[in-house]
């Protein structure tokens, strides 16, 4: 368990190479090879020896993975995370535990290596009968009303509500579930001891008291844009179905819908006024991606009751990169790691972003050309 806690500190969410090593060799041996700085050939040989196919090993990018993990090899960081977890009442769940959310295993090598969580002892059992409700942060009154009715109606039918604790649709789904006496689960993009958004501090405390607040990141970890995108795959994988209640054309909730569809989970979308940009994303899901049109809690429950099977869909990345920024995932992670005031050296940025120094240099070059970052004598800073 301590080895998996360490892995949650040195690898970023969804790191497929870390998942491959831990699944093939075990958490402790995999951690040892990083600590002992094994060369690429020796690591590859170990994987081949336990039956991992040569093509999989070649595609794993072991060299770059070792480079991005080693700057984070600090036992003090792991100790601090464990102490903060104890102080905040957080626990650690790992695959194989009785209450581990079984749906997460469908993520394969990209499944979380561990989950940090707060809540009653039996809270994780809620995933056995759960539905994810997601949608826009800038929700309309219509969207909030639909979220309230859907959440309360599903709770009445014995479902737990899974969402991301954001403003708008997520928050309303959680609140309605609690008000209806049901159980709700919130996945965070940072440590469970760092409530985010700050306006939902009280809500997250209520969720932790009656449901569960969960993250694959250790206590003390800060939320970043990259981590929000990775968090969405957990919402989709842990639930029996995902419903998008209100979403703009490029809403982040469409990212969750994409994960649900790729995993073969039932996917539903609530229609809205055809003149409302806030519902354009839902209409897009129905028109282009075969989401089931749902308007009531009863219809949402039918997605699970009838075991509808959806064809996995290939949701394309937005034309302009991640969420229209024009940046690659590595550039987003480096931009997240930059400060607007304090210059940071490349080694520090590599540790914060969970990337190799070579990748950081390349990303900084692109961000510099874009005008989003600039180099000072003591390091790099983010442009306002």
mmCIF file of C-alpha atoms in Angstrom, residues 8 48 58-59 81 108 116 192 199 211 218 269 314 331 338 349 375-376 383:
data_model
loop_
_atom_site.group_PDB
_atom_site.id
_atom_site.type_symbol
_atom_site.label_atom_id
_atom_site.label_comp_id
_atom_site.label_asym_id
_atom_site.label_seq_id
_atom_site.Cartn_x
_atom_site.Cartn_y
_atom_site.Cartn_z
ATOM 1 C CA UNK A 8 0.447 8.368 -6.748
ATOM 2 C CA UNK A 48 9.332 -9.333 -21.514
ATOM 3 C CA UNK A 58 8.340 -0.753 -27.323
ATOM 4 C CA UNK A 59 5.302 1.543 -27.303
ATOM 5 C CA UNK A 81 1.130 13.169 1.910
ATOM 6 C CA UNK A 108 -6.638 -0.944 -18.209
ATOM 7 C CA UNK A 116 -7.356 8.695 -1.697
ATOM 8 C CA UNK A 192 -9.045 15.448 -0.993
ATOM 9 C CA UNK A 199 -17.112 28.015 -2.909
ATOM 10 C CA UNK A 211 -20.932 9.914 0.716
ATOM 11 C CA UNK A 218 -2.184 12.500 -2.893
ATOM 12 C CA UNK A 269 -28.090 13.544 -22.953
ATOM 13 C CA UNK A 314 -13.826 7.872 -31.183
ATOM 14 C CA UNK A 331 2.188 22.107 -23.121
ATOM 15 C CA UNK A 338 4.358 27.853 -14.363
ATOM 16 C CA UNK A 349 8.851 22.515 -13.789
ATOM 17 C CA UNK A 375 12.321 33.239 -19.657
ATOM 18 C CA UNK A 376 13.973 35.367 -17.001
ATOM 19 C CA UNK A 383 2.720 35.725 -19.003
#
